[in-house]
Coordinates of C-alpha atoms in Angstrom, one line a residue:
Chain U
G623 CA 0.0 0.0 0.0
Q624 CA 0.9 3.6 -0.2
Q625 CA 3.4 4.9 2.3
V626 CA 4.2 8.5 3.2
M627 CA 7.5 9.0 5.0
Q628 CA 8.2 12.2 6.9
I629 CA 11.4 13.4 8.5
P630 CA 12.6 14.4 10.9
Q631 CA 10.3 13.0 13.6
Y632 CA 11.2 15.8 16.0
Q633 CA 12.9 19.2 15.6
H634 CA 13.8 21.6 18.4
V635 CA 14.9 25.0 17.4
Q636 CA 15.7 28.4 18.9
E637 CA 13.2 31.1 18.2
G638 CA 14.3 32.8 15.0
E639 CA 15.9 29.8 13.5
D640 CA 14.6 28.2 10.3
F641 CA 12.8 24.8 10.2
T642 CA 12.2 22.3 7.4
T643 CA 10.3 19.1 7.3
Y644 CA 10.4 16.6 4.4
C645 CA 7.8 14.3 3.0
N646 CA 8.4 11.4 0.6
S647 CA 5.8 9.1 -0.9
S648 CA 6.3 5.6 -2.2
T649 CA 3.9 6.3 -5.0
T650 CA 3.3 9.2 -7.3
L651 CA 0.7 11.6 -5.8
S652 CA -2.1 13.5 -7.4
N653 CA -1.7 16.2 -4.8
I654 CA -0.4 16.7 -1.3
Q655 CA -1.8 18.6 1.6
W656 CA -0.2 19.9 4.7
Y657 CA -1.8 20.1 8.2
K658 CA -0.7 21.6 11.5
Q659 CA -1.8 20.1 14.8
R660 CA -1.1 22.1 17.9
P661 CA -0.6 20.1 21.2
G662 CA -4.0 19.0 22.4
G663 CA -5.7 20.2 19.2
H664 CA -6.9 18.9 15.9
P665 CA -5.2 18.9 12.5
V666 CA -5.8 22.2 10.7
F667 CA -5.5 22.4 6.9
L668 CA -2.6 24.6 5.7
I669 CA -2.3 24.2 2.0
Q670 CA -2.7 21.9 -1.0
L671 CA -0.1 21.4 -3.8
V672 CA -1.2 20.0 -7.1
K673 CA 1.2 20.8 -9.8
S674 CA 4.6 19.3 -10.4
G675 CA 7.3 21.6 -9.0
E676 CA 4.8 23.9 -7.4
V677 CA 5.9 26.4 -4.8
K678 CA 3.5 28.2 -2.5
K679 CA 4.1 30.7 0.2
Q680 CA 2.1 31.7 3.2
K681 CA 3.9 34.5 5.1
R682 CA 7.0 32.7 6.7
L683 CA 5.9 29.2 5.4
T684 CA 7.1 27.9 2.0
F685 CA 5.7 24.7 0.6
Q686 CA 7.2 22.8 -2.4
F687 CA 6.0 19.9 -4.4
G688 CA 8.7 17.8 -6.2
E689 CA 8.9 17.6 -9.9
A690 CA 8.1 13.9 -9.8
K691 CA 5.2 14.5 -7.4
K692 CA 6.6 12.1 -4.9
N693 CA 8.1 14.4 -2.4
S694 CA 7.3 17.7 -0.7
S695 CA 8.7 20.0 1.9
L696 CA 7.6 22.7 4.3
H697 CA 10.1 25.4 5.3
I698 CA 9.4 27.9 8.0
T699 CA 11.7 31.0 8.1
A700 CA 12.5 32.6 11.5
T701 CA 10.4 30.4 13.7
Q702 CA 8.2 31.8 16.4
T703 CA 6.8 30.2 19.5
T704 CA 3.4 30.2 17.8
D705 CA 4.8 27.7 15.2
V706 CA 4.9 25.0 17.8
G707 CA 3.0 21.9 16.8
T708 CA 3.1 18.8 14.7
Y709 CA 3.2 19.3 10.9
F710 CA 1.7 16.5 8.8
C711 CA 1.9 16.0 5.1
A712 CA -0.9 13.9 3.6
G713 CA -0.9 12.6 0.1
R714 CA -3.5 11.4 -2.3
R715 CA -2.3 8.7 -4.6
R716 CA -2.5 9.4 -8.3
G717 CA -5.3 7.4 -9.8
G718 CA -6.5 6.5 -6.3
S719 CA -9.6 7.5 -4.4
N720 CA -10.3 11.2 -4.0
Y721 CA -11.5 10.4 -0.5
K722 CA -8.5 8.8 1.0
L723 CA -5.5 10.7 2.4
T724 CA -2.4 8.9 3.7
F725 CA -0.8 10.9 6.4
G726 CA 2.9 11.0 7.2
K727 CA 4.0 10.4 10.7
G728 CA 4.4 14.1 11.3
T729 CA 7.2 16.3 12.5
L730 CA 6.9 17.7 16.0
L731 CA 8.4 21.2 16.2
T732 CA 9.2 22.8 19.5
V733 CA 10.6 26.3 19.7
N734 CA 12.7 27.6 22.5
P735 CA 12.0 31.3 23.2
Chain I
A793 CA -17.8 30.2 10.4
A794 CA -19.3 26.9 11.3
G795 CA -17.0 24.1 12.1
V796 CA -17.2 20.4 12.3
I797 CA -19.0 19.3 15.5
Q798 CA -18.3 16.1 17.3
S799 CA -20.0 14.6 20.3
P800 CA -19.3 13.6 22.9
R801 CA -15.9 15.2 23.4
H802 CA -14.9 12.6 26.0
L803 CA -16.1 9.1 26.5
I804 CA -15.2 6.5 29.0
K805 CA -16.2 2.9 28.4
E806 CA -15.3 -0.5 29.8
K807 CA -14.0 -3.4 27.8
R808 CA -16.6 -5.2 25.7
E809 CA -19.0 -2.3 25.8
T810 CA -20.2 -0.3 22.8
A811 CA -19.8 3.3 21.9
T812 CA -21.3 5.7 19.4
L813 CA -19.5 8.8 18.2
K814 CA -21.3 11.5 16.3
C815 CA -20.1 14.0 13.7
Y816 CA -21.9 17.0 12.2
P817 CA -20.0 18.3 9.2
I818 CA -19.7 21.8 8.0
P819 CA -23.0 22.8 6.2
R820 CA -22.9 22.0 2.5
H821 CA -20.0 19.7 2.9
D822 CA -20.8 16.4 1.1
T823 CA -18.0 14.2 2.4
V824 CA -17.2 12.9 5.9
Y825 CA -14.1 11.1 7.1
W826 CA -13.3 9.3 10.3
Y827 CA -9.8 9.0 11.7
Q828 CA -8.2 7.3 14.7
Q829 CA -5.2 9.0 16.3
G830 CA -3.2 7.3 19.1
P831 CA -0.9 9.3 21.4
G832 CA 2.0 10.7 19.3
Q833 CA 0.7 9.1 16.2
D834 CA -0.5 10.3 12.9
P835 CA -4.3 10.2 12.1
Q836 CA -5.2 6.7 10.7
F837 CA -7.9 6.8 8.1
L838 CA -10.9 4.6 9.0
I839 CA -13.7 5.3 6.6
S840 CA -15.3 8.0 4.5
F841 CA -18.7 8.8 3.1
Y842 CA -19.6 10.9 0.0
E843 CA -23.3 11.9 -0.3
K844 CA -24.3 9.3 2.2
M845 CA -22.6 6.4 0.5
Q846 CA -19.4 4.8 1.7
S847 CA -16.6 6.1 -0.5
D848 CA -13.5 4.5 0.9
K849 CA -12.4 2.3 3.7
G850 CA -9.2 2.2 5.6
S851 CA -8.0 0.3 8.6
I852 CA -11.4 0.1 10.3
P853 CA -11.8 -3.0 12.4
D854 CA -14.8 -5.3 11.7
R855 CA -16.1 -4.4 15.2
F856 CA -16.7 -0.8 14.0
S857 CA -19.3 0.4 11.6
A858 CA -20.3 3.8 10.4
Q859 CA -22.9 5.5 8.3
Q860 CA -23.9 8.9 7.0
F861 CA -27.5 10.0 7.4
S862 CA -29.8 12.0 5.2
D863 CA -28.9 15.2 7.1
Y864 CA -25.2 14.4 6.4
H865 CA -24.3 13.8 10.0
S866 CA -22.3 10.6 10.5
E867 CA -22.0 8.1 13.4
L868 CA -19.2 5.7 14.2
N869 CA -20.4 2.7 16.1
M870 CA -17.9 0.7 18.0
S871 CA -18.7 -2.6 19.6
S872 CA -16.8 -5.1 21.8
L873 CA -14.4 -2.3 22.8
E874 CA -10.9 -3.2 23.6
L875 CA -8.2 -1.4 25.5
G876 CA -6.4 -0.7 22.3
D877 CA -9.4 1.3 21.0
S878 CA -8.5 4.1 23.4
A879 CA -7.6 7.0 21.2
L880 CA -8.7 10.3 19.8
Y881 CA -11.3 9.9 17.1
F882 CA -11.5 12.7 14.6
C883 CA -14.2 13.4 12.1
A884 CA -13.4 15.7 9.1
S885 CA -15.5 17.0 6.3
S886 CA -14.9 18.4 2.9
S887 CA -16.6 19.7 -0.1
S888 CA -16.1 18.2 -3.6
Q889 CA -17.5 21.3 -5.2
W890 CA -14.2 22.8 -6.2
G891 CA -12.3 19.6 -6.4
S892 CA -9.9 20.5 -3.6
Y893 CA -11.0 18.0 -1.0
E894 CA -9.3 19.9 1.8
Q895 CA -10.4 18.4 5.0
Y896 CA -11.7 20.3 8.0
F897 CA -11.3 18.4 11.2
G898 CA -13.5 18.5 14.2
P899 CA -12.2 18.8 17.8
G900 CA -12.2 15.0 18.3
T901 CA -13.7 12.6 20.7
R902 CA -11.3 11.2 23.3
L903 CA -12.3 7.6 24.0
T904 CA -10.9 5.8 27.0
V905 CA -11.5 2.1 27.4
T906 CA -10.9 0.7 30.9

């Protein structure tokens, strides 16, 4: 079955440092979504990438989708304490169901003020 | 804006009991998803419904069943509960109208089986 690997599992940074999490799928994806889950909260949709090589920015967050549509990354510039949480990528397999997302294991980001 | 509503928020059951979790999607969303999330784990997809029909099935145990009703709310029925069923259960909803399928999660139901 489809597997989505995500690294690193944990990342601790000093406030103001940058942060990157990487996502890799065993199969080609039709699209990939990113979610953020604060401690004790629920996953919150951040963005969806659809096109090969796509890059999208949301303020300090930059999302990339690989040319082969099998990998993706999320980069946060100058982290803040409000960035704390677990970041999940979730992919939809190309040719697969529109209704099934496979989540990566997530990267837990902690920020030291 | 209206969000996904889940009830109850917390539920404590004993082994071998049954539990019913409810989910009320965002108005005009046509798809509902159920996920199970253990401590420190990623959400595991259980099942989804589109327009009241089961659309996809994940790692849902045979002891669990779910359905979506005419008003689009969904219920997850869990029988013969086991200790390992203790987890956070999320419901999410999405709209297929624009083809994006971005999912909006509810606050979750924390199920504890003792």
